[in-house]
């Protein structure tokens, strides 16, 4: 198990932007993702990426959020634009290894053994 560390959260007004980063997953992980959890709600997937740069997004963030990975630095990023109050949540980085040819994005928390502590994003109207 690896220890992931997120950074970059903060408070912004609606329409603003933030960039989150995550480090700590190393070369033994090849499927990385961002999840978020709002108060009183279940943790939900936001976006995923594999080492080849192939991405997947959930409908709630598609077109506004962009996930990327720097393999040389083992850094995962999430660029968030046009933020809405409903994007307010704790954002978590997650990682796993798959021996299959693709990550197969179900965005199930049970698929990921590695998690960070989270970084808070608050969007005000």
mmCIF file of C-alpha atoms in Angstrom:
data_model
loop_
_atom_site.group_PDB
_atom_site.id
_atom_site.type_symbol
_atom_site.label_atom_id
_atom_site.label_comp_id
_atom_site.label_asym_id
_atom_site.label_seq_id
_atom_site.Cartn_x
_atom_site.Cartn_y
_atom_site.Cartn_z
ATOM 1 C CA UNK A 1 0.000 0.000 0.000
ATOM 2 C CA UNK A 2 1.224 3.477 -0.814
ATOM 3 C CA UNK A 3 0.520 6.792 0.864
ATOM 4 C CA UNK A 4 -0.949 9.408 -1.401
ATOM 5 C CA UNK A 5 -0.826 13.131 -0.638
ATOM 6 C CA UNK A 6 -3.168 15.640 -2.227
ATOM 7 C CA UNK A 7 -2.723 19.409 -2.396
ATOM 8 C CA UNK A 8 -4.229 22.439 -4.079
ATOM 9 C CA UNK A 9 -7.664 22.654 -2.527
ATOM 10 C CA UNK A 10 -9.167 25.919 -1.366
ATOM 11 C CA UNK A 11 -12.126 28.268 -1.508
ATOM 12 C CA UNK A 12 -13.261 29.913 -4.711
ATOM 13 C CA UNK A 13 -16.325 31.633 -6.076
ATOM 14 C CA UNK A 14 -18.583 29.990 -8.617
ATOM 15 C CA UNK A 15 -17.040 30.114 -12.069
ATOM 16 C CA UNK A 16 -13.528 30.002 -10.680
ATOM 17 C CA UNK A 17 -10.783 27.433 -11.130
ATOM 18 C CA UNK A 18 -8.527 25.265 -9.000
ATOM 19 C CA UNK A 19 -5.787 22.751 -9.728
ATOM 20 C CA UNK A 20 -5.331 19.740 -7.485
ATOM 21 C CA UNK A 21 -2.216 17.600 -7.324
ATOM 22 C CA UNK A 22 -1.437 14.176 -5.910
ATOM 23 C CA UNK A 23 1.919 12.500 -5.312
ATOM 24 C CA UNK A 24 3.059 9.236 -3.784
ATOM 25 C CA UNK A 25 1.724 6.534 -6.113
ATOM 26 C CA UNK A 26 5.028 5.495 -7.757
ATOM 27 C CA UNK A 27 5.648 3.146 -10.700
ATOM 28 C CA UNK A 28 3.792 0.211 -9.117
ATOM 29 C CA UNK A 29 0.437 1.838 -9.785
ATOM 30 C CA UNK A 30 -1.003 2.241 -13.271
ATOM 31 C CA UNK A 31 -4.591 3.386 -12.730
ATOM 32 C CA UNK A 32 -5.082 6.671 -10.899
ATOM 33 C CA UNK A 33 -8.282 8.516 -10.163
ATOM 34 C CA UNK A 34 -9.914 11.403 -8.381
ATOM 35 C CA UNK A 35 -12.965 10.913 -6.197
ATOM 36 C CA UNK A 36 -14.917 13.396 -4.109
ATOM 37 C CA UNK A 37 -17.221 13.250 -1.144
ATOM 38 C CA UNK A 38 -19.659 15.961 -0.120
ATOM 39 C CA UNK A 39 -21.073 16.082 3.430
ATOM 40 C CA UNK A 40 -23.763 13.469 3.889
ATOM 41 C CA UNK A 41 -23.123 11.868 0.517
ATOM 42 C CA UNK A 42 -21.251 8.823 -0.719
ATOM 43 C CA UNK A 43 -17.814 9.107 -2.243
ATOM 44 C CA UNK A 44 -18.121 9.380 -6.009
ATOM 45 C CA UNK A 45 -15.722 9.132 -8.907
ATOM 46 C CA UNK A 46 -14.669 12.245 -10.776
ATOM 47 C CA UNK A 47 -12.035 11.227 -13.323
ATOM 48 C CA UNK A 48 -9.492 8.520 -14.005
ATOM 49 C CA UNK A 49 -6.335 8.105 -16.058
ATOM 50 C CA UNK A 50 -3.844 5.378 -16.898
ATOM 51 C CA UNK A 51 -0.118 5.623 -17.554
ATOM 52 C CA UNK A 52 -0.721 5.960 -21.285
ATOM 53 C CA UNK A 53 -2.792 9.066 -20.674
ATOM 54 C CA UNK A 54 -6.161 7.543 -21.529
ATOM 55 C CA UNK A 55 -8.823 9.285 -19.488
ATOM 56 C CA UNK A 56 -12.337 8.698 -18.230
ATOM 57 C CA UNK A 57 -14.772 11.148 -16.681
ATOM 58 C CA UNK A 58 -18.076 10.934 -14.913
ATOM 59 C CA UNK A 59 -20.969 12.929 -16.305
ATOM 60 C CA UNK A 60 -20.990 15.477 -13.484
ATOM 61 C CA UNK A 61 -17.569 16.881 -14.390
ATOM 62 C CA UNK A 62 -17.100 16.077 -18.045
ATOM 63 C CA UNK A 63 -16.101 19.177 -20.017
ATOM 64 C CA UNK A 64 -15.152 21.179 -16.936
ATOM 65 C CA UNK A 65 -12.479 19.050 -15.275
ATOM 66 C CA UNK A 66 -9.283 17.706 -16.842
ATOM 67 C CA UNK A 67 -7.204 14.915 -15.348
ATOM 68 C CA UNK A 68 -3.552 14.552 -16.286
ATOM 69 C CA UNK A 69 -0.469 12.655 -15.205
ATOM 70 C CA UNK A 70 3.243 13.437 -15.232
ATOM 71 C CA UNK A 71 4.850 10.000 -15.335
ATOM 72 C CA UNK A 72 8.362 11.353 -14.826
ATOM 73 C CA UNK A 73 7.342 13.026 -11.572
ATOM 74 C CA UNK A 74 4.619 10.520 -10.625
ATOM 75 C CA UNK A 75 2.249 13.408 -10.158
ATOM 76 C CA UNK A 76 -1.462 13.307 -10.803
ATOM 77 C CA UNK A 77 -3.369 16.519 -11.433
ATOM 78 C CA UNK A 78 -6.958 17.664 -11.734
ATOM 79 C CA UNK A 79 -7.661 20.983 -13.414
ATOM 80 C CA UNK A 80 -11.106 22.206 -12.384
ATOM 81 C CA UNK A 81 -12.766 25.023 -14.313
ATOM 82 C CA UNK A 82 -16.202 26.637 -14.210
ATOM 83 C CA UNK A 83 -16.614 25.460 -10.645
ATOM 84 C CA UNK A 84 -20.111 25.264 -9.205
ATOM 85 C CA UNK A 85 -21.302 25.246 -5.570
ATOM 86 C CA UNK A 86 -22.277 21.603 -6.044
ATOM 87 C CA UNK A 87 -18.597 20.789 -6.657
ATOM 88 C CA UNK A 88 -17.947 21.537 -2.986
ATOM 89 C CA UNK A 89 -16.478 18.395 -1.455
ATOM 90 C CA UNK A 90 -13.392 16.705 -0.096
ATOM 91 C CA UNK A 91 -11.380 15.521 -3.082
ATOM 92 C CA UNK A 92 -9.385 12.301 -2.856
ATOM 93 C CA UNK A 93 -6.662 10.801 -4.973
ATOM 94 C CA UNK A 94 -6.759 7.013 -5.446
ATOM 95 C CA UNK A 95 -4.458 4.508 -7.136
ATOM 96 C CA UNK A 96 -4.316 0.835 -7.998
ATOM 97 C CA UNK A 97 -2.478 -1.686 -10.122
ATOM 98 C CA UNK A 98 -4.111 -3.746 -12.816
ATOM 99 C CA UNK A 99 -2.521 -6.515 -14.828
ATOM 100 C CA UNK A 100 -5.237 -6.197 -17.442
ATOM 101 C CA UNK A 101 -4.748 -4.195 -20.603
ATOM 102 C CA UNK A 102 -6.976 -1.345 -19.484
ATOM 103 C CA UNK A 103 -8.107 0.259 -16.252
ATOM 104 C CA UNK A 104 -11.846 -0.474 -16.838
ATOM 105 C CA UNK A 105 -13.326 2.520 -15.080
ATOM 106 C CA UNK A 106 -16.188 1.543 -12.781
ATOM 107 C CA UNK A 107 -15.237 4.300 -10.296
ATOM 108 C CA UNK A 108 -15.905 1.944 -7.435
ATOM 109 C CA UNK A 109 -14.074 2.816 -4.233
ATOM 110 C CA UNK A 110 -13.630 -0.914 -3.617
ATOM 111 C CA UNK A 111 -11.315 -1.138 -6.635
ATOM 112 C CA UNK A 112 -8.714 1.161 -5.078
ATOM 113 C CA UNK A 113 -6.467 0.071 -2.183
ATOM 114 C CA UNK A 114 -4.560 3.369 -2.012
ATOM 115 C CA UNK A 115 -6.045 6.670 -0.880
ATOM 116 C CA UNK A 116 -4.904 10.079 0.211
ATOM 117 C CA UNK A 117 -6.235 12.090 3.138
ATOM 118 C CA UNK A 118 -8.120 14.453 0.847
ATOM 119 C CA UNK A 119 -8.074 18.144 0.077
ATOM 120 C CA UNK A 120 -11.095 20.380 0.627
ATOM 121 C CA UNK A 121 -12.651 22.320 -2.237
ATOM 122 C CA UNK A 122 -15.308 24.891 -1.364
ATOM 123 C CA UNK A 123 -17.195 26.811 -4.044
ATOM 124 C CA UNK A 124 -19.366 29.717 -2.976
ATOM 125 C CA UNK A 125 -22.202 31.213 -5.004
#
